[in-house]
Tab-separated table of C-alpha atoms in Angstrom:
chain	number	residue	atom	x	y	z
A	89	UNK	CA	0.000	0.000	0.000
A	90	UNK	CA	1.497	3.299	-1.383
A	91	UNK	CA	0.424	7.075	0.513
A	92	UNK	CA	0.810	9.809	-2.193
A	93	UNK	CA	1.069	13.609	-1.478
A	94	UNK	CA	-0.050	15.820	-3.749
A	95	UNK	CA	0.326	19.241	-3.941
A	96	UNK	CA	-1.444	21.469	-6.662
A	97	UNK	CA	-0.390	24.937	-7.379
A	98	UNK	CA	-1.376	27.598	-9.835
A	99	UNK	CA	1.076	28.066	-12.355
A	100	UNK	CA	3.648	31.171	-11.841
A	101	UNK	CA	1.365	34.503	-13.282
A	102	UNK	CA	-1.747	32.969	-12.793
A	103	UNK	CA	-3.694	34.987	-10.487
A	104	UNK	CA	-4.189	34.016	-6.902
A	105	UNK	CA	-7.244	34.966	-5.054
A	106	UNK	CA	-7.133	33.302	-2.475
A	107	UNK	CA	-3.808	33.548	-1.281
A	108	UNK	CA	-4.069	37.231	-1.941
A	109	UNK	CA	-7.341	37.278	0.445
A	110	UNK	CA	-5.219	34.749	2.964
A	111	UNK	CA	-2.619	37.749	2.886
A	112	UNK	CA	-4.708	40.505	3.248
A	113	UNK	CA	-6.489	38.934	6.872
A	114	UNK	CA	-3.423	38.226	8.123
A	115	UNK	CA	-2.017	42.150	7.610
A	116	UNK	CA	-5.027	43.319	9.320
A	117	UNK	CA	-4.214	40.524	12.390
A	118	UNK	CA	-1.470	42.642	12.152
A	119	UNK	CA	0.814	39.984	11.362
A	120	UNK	CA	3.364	42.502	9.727
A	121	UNK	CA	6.253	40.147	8.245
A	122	UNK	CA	4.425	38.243	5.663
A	123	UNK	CA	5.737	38.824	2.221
A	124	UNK	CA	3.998	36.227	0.066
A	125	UNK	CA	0.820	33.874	0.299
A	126	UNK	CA	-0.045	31.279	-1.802
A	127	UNK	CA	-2.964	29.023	-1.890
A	128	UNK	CA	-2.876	25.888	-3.453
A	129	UNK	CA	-4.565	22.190	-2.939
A	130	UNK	CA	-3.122	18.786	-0.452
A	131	UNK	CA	-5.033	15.570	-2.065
A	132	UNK	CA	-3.328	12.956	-0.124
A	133	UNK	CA	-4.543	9.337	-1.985
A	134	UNK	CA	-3.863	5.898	-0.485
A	135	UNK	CA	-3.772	3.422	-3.098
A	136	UNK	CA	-2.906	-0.532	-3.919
A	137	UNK	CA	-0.116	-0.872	-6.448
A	138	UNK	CA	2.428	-3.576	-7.795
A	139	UNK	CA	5.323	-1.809	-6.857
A	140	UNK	CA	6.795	1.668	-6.492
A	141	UNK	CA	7.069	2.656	-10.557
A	142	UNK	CA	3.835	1.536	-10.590
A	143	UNK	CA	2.199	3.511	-7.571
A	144	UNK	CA	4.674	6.818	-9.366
A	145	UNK	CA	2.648	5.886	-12.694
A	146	UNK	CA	-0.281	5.680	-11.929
A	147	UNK	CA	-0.628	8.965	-9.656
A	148	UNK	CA	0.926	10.986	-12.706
A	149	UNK	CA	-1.528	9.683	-14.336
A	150	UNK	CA	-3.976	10.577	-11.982
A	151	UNK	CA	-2.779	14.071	-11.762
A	152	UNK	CA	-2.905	14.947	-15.449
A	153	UNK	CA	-5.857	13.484	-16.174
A	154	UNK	CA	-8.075	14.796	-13.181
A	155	UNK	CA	-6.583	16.843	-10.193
A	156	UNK	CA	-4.750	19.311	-11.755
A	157	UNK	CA	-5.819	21.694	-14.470
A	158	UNK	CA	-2.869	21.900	-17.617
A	159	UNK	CA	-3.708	25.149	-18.243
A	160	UNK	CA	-3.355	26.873	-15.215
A	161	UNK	CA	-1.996	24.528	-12.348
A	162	UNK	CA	1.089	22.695	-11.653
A	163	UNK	CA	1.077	19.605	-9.648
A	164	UNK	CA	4.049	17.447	-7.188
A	165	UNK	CA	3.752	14.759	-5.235
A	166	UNK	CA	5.998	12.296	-3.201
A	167	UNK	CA	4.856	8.917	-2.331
A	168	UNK	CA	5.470	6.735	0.602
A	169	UNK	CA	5.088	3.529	1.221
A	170	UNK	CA	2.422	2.220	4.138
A	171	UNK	CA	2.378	-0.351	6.142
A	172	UNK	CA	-1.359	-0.707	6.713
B	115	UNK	CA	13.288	35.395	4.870
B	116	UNK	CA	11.477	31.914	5.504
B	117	UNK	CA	9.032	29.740	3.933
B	118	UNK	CA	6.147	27.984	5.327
B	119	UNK	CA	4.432	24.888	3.860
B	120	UNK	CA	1.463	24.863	5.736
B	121	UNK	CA	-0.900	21.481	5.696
B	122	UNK	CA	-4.791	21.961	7.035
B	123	UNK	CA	-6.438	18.712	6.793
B	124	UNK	CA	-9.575	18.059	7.831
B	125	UNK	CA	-9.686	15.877	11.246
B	126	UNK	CA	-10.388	12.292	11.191
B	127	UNK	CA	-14.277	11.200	10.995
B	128	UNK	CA	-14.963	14.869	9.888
B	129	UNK	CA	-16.837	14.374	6.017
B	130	UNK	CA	-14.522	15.097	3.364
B	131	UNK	CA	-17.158	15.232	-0.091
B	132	UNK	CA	-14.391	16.732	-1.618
B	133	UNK	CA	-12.218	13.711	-1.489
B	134	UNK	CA	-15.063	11.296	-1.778
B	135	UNK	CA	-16.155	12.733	-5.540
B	136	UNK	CA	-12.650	12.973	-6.246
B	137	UNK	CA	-11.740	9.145	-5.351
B	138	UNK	CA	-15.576	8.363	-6.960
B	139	UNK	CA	-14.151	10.294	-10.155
B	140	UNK	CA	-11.137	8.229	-10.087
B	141	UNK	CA	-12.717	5.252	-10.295
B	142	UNK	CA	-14.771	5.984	-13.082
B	143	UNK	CA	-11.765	6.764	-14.844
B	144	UNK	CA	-10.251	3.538	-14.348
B	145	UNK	CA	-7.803	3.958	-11.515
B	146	UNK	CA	-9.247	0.716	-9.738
B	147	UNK	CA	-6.416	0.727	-6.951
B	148	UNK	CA	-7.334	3.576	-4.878
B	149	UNK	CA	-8.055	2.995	-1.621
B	150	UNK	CA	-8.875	6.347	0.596
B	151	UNK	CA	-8.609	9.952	-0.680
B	152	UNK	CA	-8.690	13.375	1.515
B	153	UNK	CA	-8.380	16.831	0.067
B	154	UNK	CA	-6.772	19.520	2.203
B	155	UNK	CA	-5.369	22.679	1.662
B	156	UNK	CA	-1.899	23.353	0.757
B	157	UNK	CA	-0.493	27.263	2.285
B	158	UNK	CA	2.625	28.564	2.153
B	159	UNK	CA	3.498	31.899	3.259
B	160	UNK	CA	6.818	34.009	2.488
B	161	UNK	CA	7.715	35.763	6.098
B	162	UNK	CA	10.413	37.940	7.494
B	163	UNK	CA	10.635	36.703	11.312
B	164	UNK	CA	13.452	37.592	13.536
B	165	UNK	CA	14.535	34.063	13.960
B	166	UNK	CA	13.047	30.304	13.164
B	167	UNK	CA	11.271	30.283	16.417
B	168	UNK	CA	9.917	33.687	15.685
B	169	UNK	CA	8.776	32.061	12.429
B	170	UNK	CA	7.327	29.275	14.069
B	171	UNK	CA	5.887	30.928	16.674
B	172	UNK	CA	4.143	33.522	13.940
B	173	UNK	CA	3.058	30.805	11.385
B	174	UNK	CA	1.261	28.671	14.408
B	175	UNK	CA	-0.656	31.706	15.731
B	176	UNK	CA	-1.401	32.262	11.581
B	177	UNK	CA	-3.144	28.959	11.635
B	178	UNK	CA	-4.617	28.956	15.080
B	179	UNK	CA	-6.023	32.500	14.329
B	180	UNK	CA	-7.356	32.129	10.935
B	181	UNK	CA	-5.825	29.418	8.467
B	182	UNK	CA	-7.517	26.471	9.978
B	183	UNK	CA	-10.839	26.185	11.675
B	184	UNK	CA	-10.229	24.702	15.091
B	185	UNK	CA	-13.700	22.922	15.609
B	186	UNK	CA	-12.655	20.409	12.013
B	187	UNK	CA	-9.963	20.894	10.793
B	188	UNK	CA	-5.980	20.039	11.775
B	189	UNK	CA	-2.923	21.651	10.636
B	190	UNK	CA	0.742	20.942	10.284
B	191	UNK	CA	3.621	22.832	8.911
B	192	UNK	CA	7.578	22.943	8.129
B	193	UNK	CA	9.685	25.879	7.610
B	194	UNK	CA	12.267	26.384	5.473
B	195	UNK	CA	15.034	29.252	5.462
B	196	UNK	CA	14.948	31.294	1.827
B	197	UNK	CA	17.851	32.678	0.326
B	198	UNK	CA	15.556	35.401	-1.505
């Protein structure tokens, strides 16, 4: 049993709403040192697979085909195995 | 200048519909070995802080205050020093 992490972020130039929103609250907290926020998505998917190429393939897969959007989002991941 | 990668997952036997439609889509499209997915959010904040325990201390009252909602969801975080 494999545990991937995936992280989806927009693309570099792709506006950020919510991160921009995330940094405007925390100015008026008055958190003063925060330079940059950006808001992305954590899809975290356990999943059955032969081995480790396998378990690597198949979450690419996964991740062009359905969690993250070409156009405008860039996706990583790491996977781990789990001893369930 | 640090980085933080901040994880806020939602906690355990809280509903996640996100993650069910996305492990339900995933199915559809073939991927028969998936077992369990959650969707989270993925922050990371660029920060001046005095120090790394400044940093810390700053990006944990960040996600007490406002980044995750105490009554369902969890959060967990690393920081990284940025050459910037």
């Amino acid at each position: 049993m494999y545990l991937a992490r995936i992280h989806v972020r927009f693309k570099p130039g792709v506006l950020d709403p919510q991160g921009t929103a995330i940094k405007g609250a925390l100015n008026q907290l008055g958190f003063k040192g925060v330079k940059d926020v950006r808001a992305g998505k954590l899809i975290e998917i356990t999943l059955e697979a032969e081995d480790r190429e396998a378990a690597d393939r198949a979450v690419r897969e996964m991740c062009e085909k359905l969690l993250a959007n070409p156009v405008i989002e860039d996706f990583t991941f790491e996977i781990a195995e789990e001893n369930l």
